[in-house]
JSON list of C-alpha atoms in Angstrom, two decimals:
[
{"chain": "A", "resi": 283, "resn": "MET", "atom": "CA", "xyz": [58.58, -11.82, -43.43]},
{"chain": "A", "resi": 284, "resn": "GLN", "atom": "CA", "xyz": [62.39, -11.77, -42.05]},
{"chain": "A", "resi": 285, "resn": "ASP", "atom": "CA", "xyz": [63.95, -14.78, -43.54]},
{"chain": "A", "resi": 286, "resn": "GLN", "atom": "CA", "xyz": [66.37, -15.16, -40.92]},
{"chain": "A", "resi": 287, "resn": "CYS", "atom": "CA", "xyz": [64.39, -14.95, -37.16]},
{"chain": "A", "resi": 288, "resn": "GLY", "atom": "CA", "xyz": [62.20, -17.51, -35.88]},
{"chain": "A", "resi": 289, "resn": "LEU", "atom": "CA", "xyz": [64.42, -20.78, -37.30]},
{"chain": "A", "resi": 290, "resn": "THR", "atom": "CA", "xyz": [64.69, -24.38, -35.09]},
{"chain": "A", "resi": 291, "resn": "ASN", "atom": "CA", "xyz": [67.12, -26.71, -35.87]},
{"chain": "A", "resi": 292, "resn": "VAL", "atom": "CA", "xyz": [64.88, -29.53, -36.12]},
{"chain": "A", "resi": 293, "resn": "ASP", "atom": "CA", "xyz": [65.65, -32.52, -33.52]},
{"chain": "A", "resi": 294, "resn": "GLY", "atom": "CA", "xyz": [68.37, -30.07, -32.23]},
{"chain": "A", "resi": 295, "resn": "LEU", "atom": "CA", "xyz": [72.42, -29.27, -34.24]},
{"chain": "A", "resi": 296, "resn": "TYR", "atom": "CA", "xyz": [74.78, -32.48, -33.87]},
{"chain": "A", "resi": 297, "resn": "MET", "atom": "CA", "xyz": [72.50, -34.12, -31.06]},
{"chain": "A", "resi": 298, "resn": "THR", "atom": "CA", "xyz": [68.81, -35.16, -30.78]},
{"chain": "A", "resi": 299, "resn": "VAL", "atom": "CA", "xyz": [67.44, -36.68, -27.30]},
{"chain": "A", "resi": 300, "resn": "GLU", "atom": "CA", "xyz": [64.74, -39.07, -26.59]},
{"chain": "A", "resi": 301, "resn": "SER", "atom": "CA", "xyz": [62.27, -36.42, -25.03]},
{"chain": "A", "resi": 302, "resn": "SER", "atom": "CA", "xyz": [59.99, -37.44, -22.35]},
{"chain": "A", "resi": 303, "resn": "GLY", "atom": "CA", "xyz": [57.25, -34.53, -23.53]},
{"chain": "A", "resi": 304, "resn": "GLN", "atom": "CA", "xyz": [58.98, -31.02, -22.25]},
{"chain": "A", "resi": 305, "resn": "GLU", "atom": "CA", "xyz": [62.84, -31.95, -23.61]},
{"chain": "A", "resi": 306, "resn": "THR", "atom": "CA", "xyz": [64.61, -30.32, -26.09]},
{"chain": "A", "resi": 307, "resn": "SER", "atom": "CA", "xyz": [67.08, -31.27, -27.99]},
{"chain": "A", "resi": 308, "resn": "PHE", "atom": "CA", "xyz": [70.43, -28.59, -27.91]},
{"chain": "A", "resi": 309, "resn": "THR", "atom": "CA", "xyz": [69.84, -25.68, -29.87]},
{"chain": "A", "resi": 310, "resn": "GLU", "atom": "CA", "xyz": [66.92, -27.13, -31.22]},
{"chain": "A", "resi": 311, "resn": "TYR", "atom": "CA", "xyz": [65.44, -24.12, -30.24]},
{"chain": "A", "resi": 312, "resn": "PRO", "atom": "CA", "xyz": [67.86, -20.69, -31.14]},
{"chain": "A", "resi": 313, "resn": "TRP", "atom": "CA", "xyz": [66.62, -17.36, -29.70]},
{"chain": "A", "resi": 314, "resn": "LEU", "atom": "CA", "xyz": [65.96, -18.90, -26.37]},
{"chain": "A", "resi": 315, "resn": "VAL", "atom": "CA", "xyz": [68.73, -16.93, -23.62]},
{"chain": "A", "resi": 316, "resn": "ALA", "atom": "CA", "xyz": [69.60, -17.27, -20.05]},
{"chain": "A", "resi": 317, "resn": "ILE", "atom": "CA", "xyz": [70.00, -14.45, -18.70]},
{"chain": "A", "resi": 318, "resn": "LEU", "atom": "CA", "xyz": [72.49, -14.66, -15.18]},
{"chain": "A", "resi": 319, "resn": "ASP", "atom": "CA", "xyz": [73.47, -12.85, -12.46]},
{"chain": "A", "resi": 320, "resn": "SER", "atom": "CA", "xyz": [76.98, -11.26, -11.32]},
{"chain": "A", "resi": 321, "resn": "GLU", "atom": "CA", "xyz": [77.65, -14.76, -9.56]},
{"chain": "A", "resi": 322, "resn": "SER", "atom": "CA", "xyz": [76.72, -16.19, -13.41]},
{"chain": "A", "resi": 323, "resn": "LYS", "atom": "CA", "xyz": [74.19, -17.60, -11.32]},
{"chain": "A", "resi": 324, "resn": "GLN", "atom": "CA", "xyz": [70.62, -17.92, -13.20]},
{"chain": "A", "resi": 325, "resn": "ILE", "atom": "CA", "xyz": [67.83, -15.22, -13.14]},
{"chain": "A", "resi": 326, "resn": "CYS", "atom": "CA", "xyz": [65.42, -15.90, -15.75]},
{"chain": "A", "resi": 327, "resn": "SER", "atom": "CA", "xyz": [64.63, -16.56, -19.19]},
{"chain": "A", "resi": 328, "resn": "GLY", "atom": "CA", "xyz": [64.94, -14.14, -22.05]},
{"chain": "A", "resi": 329, "resn": "VAL", "atom": "CA", "xyz": [63.98, -13.89, -25.81]},
{"chain": "A", "resi": 330, "resn": "LEU", "atom": "CA", "xyz": [66.79, -12.55, -28.11]},
{"chain": "A", "resi": 331, "resn": "ILE", "atom": "CA", "xyz": [64.55, -10.27, -31.10]},
{"chain": "A", "resi": 332, "resn": "SER", "atom": "CA", "xyz": [67.91, -8.52, -32.88]},
{"chain": "A", "resi": 333, "resn": "HIS", "atom": "CA", "xyz": [71.26, -9.94, -32.71]},
{"chain": "A", "resi": 334, "resn": "LYS", "atom": "CA", "xyz": [72.05, -7.01, -29.18]},
{"chain": "A", "resi": 335, "resn": "VAL", "atom": "CA", "xyz": [68.89, -6.92, -27.97]},
{"chain": "A", "resi": 336, "resn": "VAL", "atom": "CA", "xyz": [67.36, -9.20, -25.65]},
{"chain": "A", "resi": 337, "resn": "LEU", "atom": "CA", "xyz": [62.78, -9.07, -24.68]},
{"chain": "A", "resi": 338, "resn": "SER", "atom": "CA", "xyz": [62.63, -10.63, -20.54]},
{"chain": "A", "resi": 339, "resn": "ALA", "atom": "CA", "xyz": [59.80, -10.44, -18.10]},
{"chain": "A", "resi": 340, "resn": "ALA", "atom": "CA", "xyz": [60.71, -6.93, -15.64]},
{"chain": "A", "resi": 341, "resn": "SER", "atom": "CA", "xyz": [59.93, -8.19, -12.30]},
{"chain": "A", "resi": 342, "resn": "CYS", "atom": "CA", "xyz": [63.12, -10.54, -12.72]},
{"chain": "A", "resi": 343, "resn": "LEU", "atom": "CA", "xyz": [65.28, -8.50, -14.46]},
{"chain": "A", "resi": 344, "resn": "PRO", "atom": "CA", "xyz": [67.24, -6.79, -11.08]},
{"chain": "A", "resi": 345, "resn": "PRO", "atom": "CA", "xyz": [67.97, -2.73, -12.95]},
{"chain": "A", "resi": 346, "resn": "THR", "atom": "CA", "xyz": [70.78, -2.27, -10.72]},
{"chain": "A", "resi": 347, "resn": "GLN", "atom": "CA", "xyz": [73.30, -4.93, -10.89]},
{"chain": "A", "resi": 348, "resn": "ASN", "atom": "CA", "xyz": [75.39, -6.48, -13.77]},
{"chain": "A", "resi": 349, "resn": "LEU", "atom": "CA", "xyz": [74.11, -9.07, -15.90]},
{"chain": "A", "resi": 350, "resn": "THR", "atom": "CA", "xyz": [75.41, -11.26, -19.00]},
{"chain": "A", "resi": 351, "resn": "VAL", "atom": "CA", "xyz": [73.07, -13.00, -21.53]},
{"chain": "A", "resi": 352, "resn": "ARG", "atom": "CA", "xyz": [73.51, -16.83, -22.69]},
{"chain": "A", "resi": 353, "resn": "ALA", "atom": "CA", "xyz": [73.35, -17.24, -25.60]},
{"chain": "A", "resi": 354, "resn": "GLY", "atom": "CA", "xyz": [73.47, -21.08, -27.70]},
{"chain": "A", "resi": 355, "resn": "ASP", "atom": "CA", "xyz": [73.07, -22.53, -24.58]},
{"chain": "A", "resi": 356, "resn": "TRP", "atom": "CA", "xyz": [71.62, -26.04, -23.31]},
{"chain": "A", "resi": 357, "resn": "ASP", "atom": "CA", "xyz": [72.11, -27.07, -20.01]},
{"chain": "A", "resi": 358, "resn": "LEU", "atom": "CA", "xyz": [72.71, -24.44, -18.11]},
{"chain": "A", "resi": 359, "resn": "LEU", "atom": "CA", "xyz": [75.52, -26.92, -15.58]},
{"chain": "A", "resi": 360, "resn": "SER", "atom": "CA", "xyz": [77.60, -28.33, -18.19]},
{"chain": "A", "resi": 361, "resn": "ASP", "atom": "CA", "xyz": [80.46, -27.35, -21.14]},
{"chain": "A", "resi": 362, "resn": "SER", "atom": "CA", "xyz": [80.13, -30.16, -22.69]},
{"chain": "A", "resi": 363, "resn": "GLU", "atom": "CA", "xyz": [78.51, -29.51, -25.46]},
{"chain": "A", "resi": 364, "resn": "ILE", "atom": "CA", "xyz": [79.59, -29.54, -28.45]},
{"chain": "A", "resi": 365, "resn": "VAL", "atom": "CA", "xyz": [79.31, -25.72, -30.16]},
{"chain": "A", "resi": 366, "resn": "PRO", "atom": "CA", "xyz": [80.22, -23.55, -27.44]},
{"chain": "A", "resi": 367, "resn": "HIS", "atom": "CA", "xyz": [77.98, -20.91, -25.96]},
{"chain": "A", "resi": 368, "resn": "GLU", "atom": "CA", "xyz": [78.55, -16.97, -26.53]},
{"chain": "A", "resi": 369, "resn": "ASN", "atom": "CA", "xyz": [77.58, -13.93, -23.62]},
{"chain": "A", "resi": 370, "resn": "ARG", "atom": "CA", "xyz": [77.80, -10.21, -23.60]},
{"chain": "A", "resi": 371, "resn": "LEU", "atom": "CA", "xyz": [77.63, -8.32, -21.07]},
{"chain": "A", "resi": 372, "resn": "VAL", "atom": "CA", "xyz": [74.17, -5.81, -20.38]},
{"chain": "A", "resi": 373, "resn": "GLU", "atom": "CA", "xyz": [74.57, -2.17, -21.75]},
{"chain": "A", "resi": 374, "resn": "LYS", "atom": "CA", "xyz": [71.55, -1.07, -19.86]},
{"chain": "A", "resi": 375, "resn": "ILE", "atom": "CA", "xyz": [67.93, -2.40, -19.26]},
{"chain": "A", "resi": 376, "resn": "ILE", "atom": "CA", "xyz": [64.56, -0.26, -20.42]},
{"chain": "A", "resi": 377, "resn": "VAL", "atom": "CA", "xyz": [61.52, -1.62, -18.37]},
{"chain": "A", "resi": 378, "resn": "HIS", "atom": "CA", "xyz": [57.70, -1.38, -19.51]},
{"chain": "A", "resi": 379, "resn": "ASN", "atom": "CA", "xyz": [57.03, 2.47, -19.32]},
{"chain": "A", "resi": 380, "resn": "ASP", "atom": "CA", "xyz": [53.60, 1.63, -17.47]},
{"chain": "A", "resi": 381, "resn": "LEU", "atom": "CA", "xyz": [54.80, -1.14, -15.15]},
{"chain": "A", "resi": 382, "resn": "ILE", "atom": "CA", "xyz": [53.65, -1.52, -11.74]},
{"chain": "A", "resi": 383, "resn": "LEU", "atom": "CA", "xyz": [56.06, -4.07, -10.59]},
{"chain": "A", "resi": 384, "resn": "SER", "atom": "CA", "xyz": [53.09, -4.68, -7.45]},
{"chain": "A", "resi": 385, "resn": "GLN", "atom": "CA", "xyz": [50.69, -6.38, -10.10]},
{"chain": "A", "resi": 386, "resn": "LEU", "atom": "CA", "xyz": [53.02, -7.30, -12.69]},
{"chain": "A", "resi": 387, "resn": "LEU", "atom": "CA", "xyz": [50.79, -4.98, -14.85]},
{"chain": "A", "resi": 388, "resn": "ASN", "atom": "CA", "xyz": [52.95, -4.55, -17.92]},
{"chain": "A", "resi": 389, "resn": "ASP", "atom": "CA", "xyz": [56.08, -6.95, -16.83]},
{"chain": "A", "resi": 390, "resn": "LEU", "atom": "CA", "xyz": [58.06, -6.54, -20.34]},
{"chain": "A", "resi": 391, "resn": "ALA", "atom": "CA", "xyz": [61.89, -4.82, -19.97]},
{"chain": "A", "resi": 392, "resn": "LEU", "atom": "CA", "xyz": [64.44, -5.39, -22.49]},
{"chain": "A", "resi": 393, "resn": "ALA", "atom": "CA", "xyz": [68.14, -6.33, -22.32]},
{"chain": "A", "resi": 394, "resn": "VAL", "atom": "CA", "xyz": [70.50, -4.30, -24.54]},
{"chain": "A", "resi": 395, "resn": "LEU", "atom": "CA", "xyz": [73.49, -5.52, -24.80]},
{"chain": "A", "resi": 396, "resn": "GLU", "atom": "CA", "xyz": [76.94, -4.50, -24.72]},
{"chain": "A", "resi": 397, "resn": "SER", "atom": "CA", "xyz": [78.09, -6.08, -28.11]},
{"chain": "A", "resi": 398, "resn": "ALA", "atom": "CA", "xyz": [75.64, -8.00, -30.60]},
{"chain": "A", "resi": 399, "resn": "PHE", "atom": "CA", "xyz": [75.97, -11.95, -30.86]},
{"chain": "A", "resi": 400, "resn": "PRO", "atom": "CA", "xyz": [77.39, -13.41, -34.22]},
{"chain": "A", "resi": 401, "resn": "ARG", "atom": "CA", "xyz": [74.99, -14.68, -36.71]},
{"chain": "A", "resi": 402, "resn": "THR", "atom": "CA", "xyz": [75.79, -18.57, -36.04]},
{"chain": "A", "resi": 403, "resn": "LYS", "atom": "CA", "xyz": [72.49, -21.17, -36.31]},
{"chain": "A", "resi": 404, "resn": "HIS", "atom": "CA", "xyz": [72.88, -21.77, -32.92]},
{"chain": "A", "resi": 405, "resn": "ILE", "atom": "CA", "xyz": [72.16, -18.23, -31.98]},
{"chain": "A", "resi": 406, "resn": "VAL", "atom": "CA", "xyz": [68.64, -16.95, -34.15]},
{"chain": "A", "resi": 407, "resn": "PRO", "atom": "CA", "xyz": [66.12, -14.51, -32.92]},
{"chain": "A", "resi": 408, "resn": "VAL", "atom": "CA", "xyz": [62.93, -14.48, -32.22]},
{"chain": "A", "resi": 409, "resn": "CYS", "atom": "CA", "xyz": [60.03, -13.47, -35.51]},
{"chain": "A", "resi": 410, "resn": "MET", "atom": "CA", "xyz": [57.81, -10.00, -33.96]},
{"chain": "A", "resi": 411, "resn": "PHE", "atom": "CA", "xyz": [54.28, -10.19, -34.79]},
{"chain": "A", "resi": 412, "resn": "ASP", "atom": "CA", "xyz": [54.65, -7.50, -37.55]},
{"chain": "A", "resi": 413, "resn": "ASP", "atom": "CA", "xyz": [57.13, -9.12, -39.35]},
{"chain": "A", "resi": 414, "resn": "LEU", "atom": "CA", "xyz": [54.24, -12.01, -40.14]},
{"chain": "A", "resi": 415, "resn": "GLY", "atom": "CA", "xyz": [52.86, -10.88, -43.92]},
{"chain": "A", "resi": 416, "resn": "SER", "atom": "CA", "xyz": [49.65, -12.86, -44.96]},
{"chain": "A", "resi": 417, "resn": "SER", "atom": "CA", "xyz": [50.41, -15.92, -43.42]},
{"chain": "A", "resi": 418, "resn": "ARG", "atom": "CA", "xyz": [48.77, -17.92, -40.97]},
{"chain": "A", "resi": 419, "resn": "LEU", "atom": "CA", "xyz": [49.93, -18.91, -37.16]},
{"chain": "A", "resi": 420, "resn": "ASN", "atom": "CA", "xyz": [49.35, -22.35, -36.25]},
{"chain": "A", "resi": 421, "resn": "ALA", "atom": "CA", "xyz": [47.24, -21.52, -32.48]},
{"chain": "A", "resi": 422, "resn": "THR", "atom": "CA", "xyz": [47.71, -25.80, -31.49]},
{"chain": "A", "resi": 423, "resn": "ARG", "atom": "CA", "xyz": [50.47, -25.10, -31.59]},
{"chain": "A", "resi": 424, "resn": "CYS", "atom": "CA", "xyz": [51.55, -22.85, -29.01]},
{"chain": "A", "resi": 425, "resn": "PHE", "atom": "CA", "xyz": [54.35, -23.77, -25.99]},
{"chain": "A", "resi": 426, "resn": "ALA", "atom": "CA", "xyz": [56.66, -21.45, -23.94]},
{"chain": "A", "resi": 427, "resn": "ILE", "atom": "CA", "xyz": [60.51, -22.24, -23.88]},
{"chain": "A", "resi": 428, "resn": "GLY", "atom": "CA", "xyz": [63.35, -21.65, -21.03]},
{"chain": "A", "resi": 429, "resn": "TRP", "atom": "CA", "xyz": [65.24, -23.49, -18.04]},
{"chain": "A", "resi": 430, "resn": "ASN", "atom": "CA", "xyz": [63.28, -24.31, -15.25]},
{"chain": "A", "resi": 431, "resn": "VAL", "atom": "CA", "xyz": [65.75, -21.06, -12.40]},
{"chain": "A", "resi": 432, "resn": "LEU", "atom": "CA", "xyz": [67.02, -24.02, -9.63]},
{"chain": "A", "resi": 433, "resn": "LYS", "atom": "CA", "xyz": [67.24, -22.81, -6.60]},
{"chain": "A", "resi": 434, "resn": "PHE", "atom": "CA", "xyz": [71.00, -23.00, -4.94]},
{"chain": "A", "resi": 435, "resn": "THR", "atom": "CA", "xyz": [71.19, -26.07, -2.70]},
{"chain": "A", "resi": 436, "resn": "ARG", "atom": "CA", "xyz": [73.47, -28.82, -1.76]},
{"chain": "A", "resi": 437, "resn": "PHE", "atom": "CA", "xyz": [70.71, -30.68, -3.30]},
{"chain": "A", "resi": 438, "resn": "LEU", "atom": "CA", "xyz": [71.61, -29.45, -7.37]},
{"chain": "A", "resi": 439, "resn": "PRO", "atom": "CA", "xyz": [70.33, -31.56, -9.80]},
{"chain": "A", "resi": 440, "resn": "GLN", "atom": "CA", "xyz": [72.40, -32.95, -13.11]},
{"chain": "A", "resi": 441, "resn": "GLU", "atom": "CA", "xyz": [71.47, -31.16, -15.66]},
{"chain": "A", "resi": 442, "resn": "ASN", "atom": "CA", "xyz": [69.43, -28.25, -16.61]},
{"chain": "A", "resi": 443, "resn": "ILE", "atom": "CA", "xyz": [68.06, -28.18, -20.33]},
{"chain": "A", "resi": 444, "resn": "VAL", "atom": "CA", "xyz": [65.52, -26.51, -21.90]},
{"chain": "A", "resi": 445, "resn": "LEU", "atom": "CA", "xyz": [61.54, -27.69, -21.98]},
{"chain": "A", "resi": 446, "resn": "LYS", "atom": "CA", "xyz": [59.24, -26.93, -24.03]},
{"chain": "A", "resi": 447, "resn": "ILE", "atom": "CA", "xyz": [56.31, -26.72, -22.03]},
{"chain": "A", "resi": 448, "resn": "ALA", "atom": "CA", "xyz": [52.72, -27.14, -23.98]},
{"chain": "A", "resi": 449, "resn": "VAL", "atom": "CA", "xyz": [50.34, -23.75, -23.65]},
{"chain": "A", "resi": 450, "resn": "ASP", "atom": "CA", "xyz": [46.68, -24.23, -25.07]},
{"chain": "A", "resi": 451, "resn": "THR", "atom": "CA", "xyz": [46.35, -20.98, -26.48]},
{"chain": "A", "resi": 452, "resn": "THR", "atom": "CA", "xyz": [42.87, -21.39, -27.65]},
{"chain": "A", "resi": 453, "resn": "THR", "atom": "CA", "xyz": [41.67, -21.29, -25.53]},
{"chain": "A", "resi": 454, "resn": "ALA", "atom": "CA", "xyz": [43.34, -18.03, -23.55]},
{"chain": "A", "resi": 455, "resn": "LEU", "atom": "CA", "xyz": [41.66, -15.23, -21.71]},
{"chain": "A", "resi": 456, "resn": "ILE", "atom": "CA", "xyz": [42.92, -11.33, -22.08]},
{"chain": "A", "resi": 457, "resn": "LYS", "atom": "CA", "xyz": [43.36, -9.71, -19.05]},
{"chain": "A", "resi": 458, "resn": "LYS", "atom": "CA", "xyz": [42.41, -5.84, -18.47]},
{"chain": "A", "resi": 459, "resn": "PRO", "atom": "CA", "xyz": [43.75, -3.87, -18.33]},
{"chain": "A", "resi": 460, "resn": "ASP", "atom": "CA", "xyz": [47.60, -4.23, -20.25]},
{"chain": "A", "resi": 461, "resn": "GLY", "atom": "CA", "xyz": [46.38, -7.54, -21.97]},
{"chain": "A", "resi": 462, "resn": "ARG", "atom": "CA", "xyz": [47.33, -9.55, -19.82]},
{"chain": "A", "resi": 463, "resn": "ILE", "atom": "CA", "xyz": [47.73, -13.83, -21.36]},
{"chain": "A", "resi": 464, "resn": "LYS", "atom": "CA", "xyz": [45.68, -16.22, -19.60]},
{"chain": "A", "resi": 465, "resn": "ALA", "atom": "CA", "xyz": [46.13, -19.66, -20.53]},
{"chain": "A", "resi": 466, "resn": "HIS", "atom": "CA", "xyz": [46.70, -23.53, -19.42]},
{"chain": "A", "resi": 467, "resn": "ILE", "atom": "CA", "xyz": [50.19, -25.47, -19.89]},
{"chain": "A", "resi": 468, "resn": "SER", "atom": "CA", "xyz": [51.03, -29.59, -19.88]},
{"chain": "A", "resi": 469, "resn": "ALA", "atom": "CA", "xyz": [53.01, -28.48, -16.93]},
{"chain": "A", "resi": 470, "resn": "HIS", "atom": "CA", "xyz": [51.92, -31.33, -13.53]},
{"chain": "A", "resi": 471, "resn": "ARG", "atom": "CA", "xyz": [54.66, -29.31, -11.55]},
{"chain": "A", "resi": 472, "resn": "HIS", "atom": "CA", "xyz": [55.44, -25.99, -11.00]},
{"chain": "A", "resi": 473, "resn": "LEU", "atom": "CA", "xyz": [57.77, -24.35, -13.37]},
{"chain": "A", "resi": 474, "resn": "ASN", "atom": "CA", "xyz": [60.24, -21.09, -12.76]},
{"chain": "A", "resi": 475, "resn": "LEU", "atom": "CA", "xyz": [60.11, -20.39, -16.20]},
{"chain": "A", "resi": 476, "resn": "MET", "atom": "CA", "xyz": [60.23, -16.52, -15.80]},
{"chain": "A", "resi": 477, "resn": "GLY", "atom": "CA", "xyz": [60.92, -14.25, -18.58]},
{"chain": "A", "resi": 478, "resn": "SER", "atom": "CA", "xyz": [60.06, -17.89, -21.18]},
{"chain": "A", "resi": 479, "resn": "PRO", "atom": "CA", "xyz": [58.66, -16.79, -23.83]},
{"chain": "A", "resi": 480, "resn": "LEU", "atom": "CA", "xyz": [55.39, -18.31, -25.41]},
{"chain": "A", "resi": 481, "resn": "VAL", "atom": "CA", "xyz": [55.81, -18.84, -29.41]},
{"chain": "A", "resi": 482, "resn": "CYS", "atom": "CA", "xyz": [53.63, -19.48, -31.97]},
{"chain": "A", "resi": 483, "resn": "PRO", "atom": "CA", "xyz": [54.74, -21.59, -35.39]},
{"chain": "A", "resi": 484, "resn": "THR", "atom": "CA", "xyz": [53.39, -20.90, -39.31]},
{"chain": "A", "resi": 485, "resn": "GLU", "atom": "CA", "xyz": [52.96, -23.68, -41.38]},
{"chain": "A", "resi": 486, "resn": "GLY", "atom": "CA", "xyz": [56.26, -22.65, -42.29]},
{"chain": "A", "resi": 487, "resn": "ASN", "atom": "CA", "xyz": [57.65, -23.13, -39.53]},
{"chain": "A", "resi": 488, "resn": "GLN", "atom": "CA", "xyz": [58.90, -20.25, -38.60]},
{"chain": "A", "resi": 489, "resn": "TYR", "atom": "CA", "xyz": [58.52, -18.76, -34.66]},
{"chain": "A", "resi": 490, "resn": "PHE", "atom": "CA", "xyz": [56.97, -15.54, -33.52]},
{"chain": "A", "resi": 491, "resn": "LEU", "atom": "CA", "xyz": [56.60, -14.29, -30.61]},
{"chain": "A", "resi": 492, "resn": "LEU", "atom": "CA", "xyz": [53.57, -14.26, -29.25]},
{"chain": "A", "resi": 493, "resn": "GLY", "atom": "CA", "xyz": [54.02, -13.56, -24.89]},
{"chain": "A", "resi": 494, "resn": "ILE", "atom": "CA", "xyz": [56.80, -13.44, -21.85]},
{"chain": "A", "resi": 495, "resn": "TRP", "atom": "CA", "xyz": [56.49, -16.65, -19.08]},
{"chain": "A", "resi": 496, "resn": "SER", "atom": "CA", "xyz": [55.30, -13.40, -16.14]},
{"chain": "A", "resi": 497, "resn": "TYR", "atom": "CA", "xyz": [53.99, -15.83, -12.97]},
{"chain": "A", "resi": 498, "resn": "GLN", "atom": "CA", "xyz": [52.13, -19.28, -12.45]},
{"chain": "A", "resi": 499, "resn": "LEU", "atom": "CA", "xyz": [49.23, -18.94, -10.65]},
{"chain": "A", "resi": 500, "resn": "GLN", "atom": "CA", "xyz": [49.10, -22.67, -10.31]},
{"chain": "A", "resi": 501, "resn": "GLU", "atom": "CA", "xyz": [50.42, -25.64, -11.72]},
{"chain": "A", "resi": 502, "resn": "ASN", "atom": "CA", "xyz": [48.48, -25.82, -14.69]},
{"chain": "A", "resi": 503, "resn": "GLN", "atom": "CA", "xyz": [47.90, -22.17, -15.31]},
{"chain": "A", "resi": 504, "resn": "THR", "atom": "CA", "xyz": [50.55, -19.79, -16.31]},
{"chain": "A", "resi": 505, "resn": "VAL", "atom": "CA", "xyz": [50.07, -16.02, -17.54]},
{"chain": "A", "resi": 506, "resn": "PHE", "atom": "CA", "xyz": [52.17, -13.96, -20.44]},
{"chain": "A", "resi": 507, "resn": "ALA", "atom": "CA", "xyz": [52.98, -10.47, -20.83]},
{"chain": "A", "resi": 508, "resn": "ASN", "atom": "CA", "xyz": [50.95, -9.96, -23.94]},
{"chain": "A", "resi": 509, "resn": "VAL", "atom": "CA", "xyz": [54.20, -8.70, -26.16]},
{"chain": "A", "resi": 510, "resn": "THR", "atom": "CA", "xyz": [52.05, -8.07, -29.42]},
{"chain": "A", "resi": 511, "resn": "ARG", "atom": "CA", "xyz": [49.77, -5.65, -27.97]},
{"chain": "A", "resi": 512, "resn": "ASN", "atom": "CA", "xyz": [53.84, -3.54, -27.06]},
{"chain": "A", "resi": 513, "resn": "LEU", "atom": "CA", "xyz": [55.29, -3.82, -31.14]},
{"chain": "A", "resi": 514, "resn": "GLN", "atom": "CA", "xyz": [54.98, 0.11, -30.55]},
{"chain": "A", "resi": 515, "resn": "TRP", "atom": "CA", "xyz": [57.16, 0.14, -27.53]},
{"chain": "A", "resi": 516, "resn": "ILE", "atom": "CA", "xyz": [59.85, -2.57, -28.31]},
{"chain": "A", "resi": 517, "resn": "ASN", "atom": "CA", "xyz": [59.74, -1.20, -31.78]},
{"chain": "A", "resi": 518, "resn": "ASP", "atom": "CA", "xyz": [60.44, 2.14, -30.50]},
{"chain": "A", "resi": 519, "resn": "HIS", "atom": "CA", "xyz": [64.15, 0.85, -28.76]},
{"chain": "A", "resi": 520, "resn": "LEU", "atom": "CA", "xyz": [65.20, -0.98, -31.81]}
]
């Protein structure tokens, strides 16, 4: 198992936020990244699987647009965090070979960066299942984490911080033909967390990547692309 993957900053780094259940503290989960378009607007979330490669949903990554990945951020509408975020340009997008966009099958894509992110406490890759070894995951503590992709109007909120949404993987359905994960989430409103990682912890609180948020069926049901079934494709491009 990689020692420096899937780590968390418990209760946040340098600051803690009182949460109503979905809000997180500053860089509590340092493997989350935001993907920005050429106008620096967020188009989806993603997850660091190495310091130079991000995994996200293919359906939200335009392959011909200049994209930027932002790591180490928390509130996308503020630059006042104690530790500054880091931006990296995307060198290329690698879309899953078997993507069928019209059906959102194999909805995965890799964003390879022009240069690697630094190794810091607020920027850390997530763990992948082939690093799990003999450890066991706690399937009752899985969650998705990301930013709600906002529609930019003149009525903008005051903040857009990282949200943590509990996901019931114990009753999840595996959908054919690509192994998509259909699961209940603990959200009472429609969220747009496209590209966000679905993770589960070990007993030692090291987090492993299970899926990528593809689309939401209704308020409490979301479909995730299955990362564990696509490890060979991912490893072929790392």
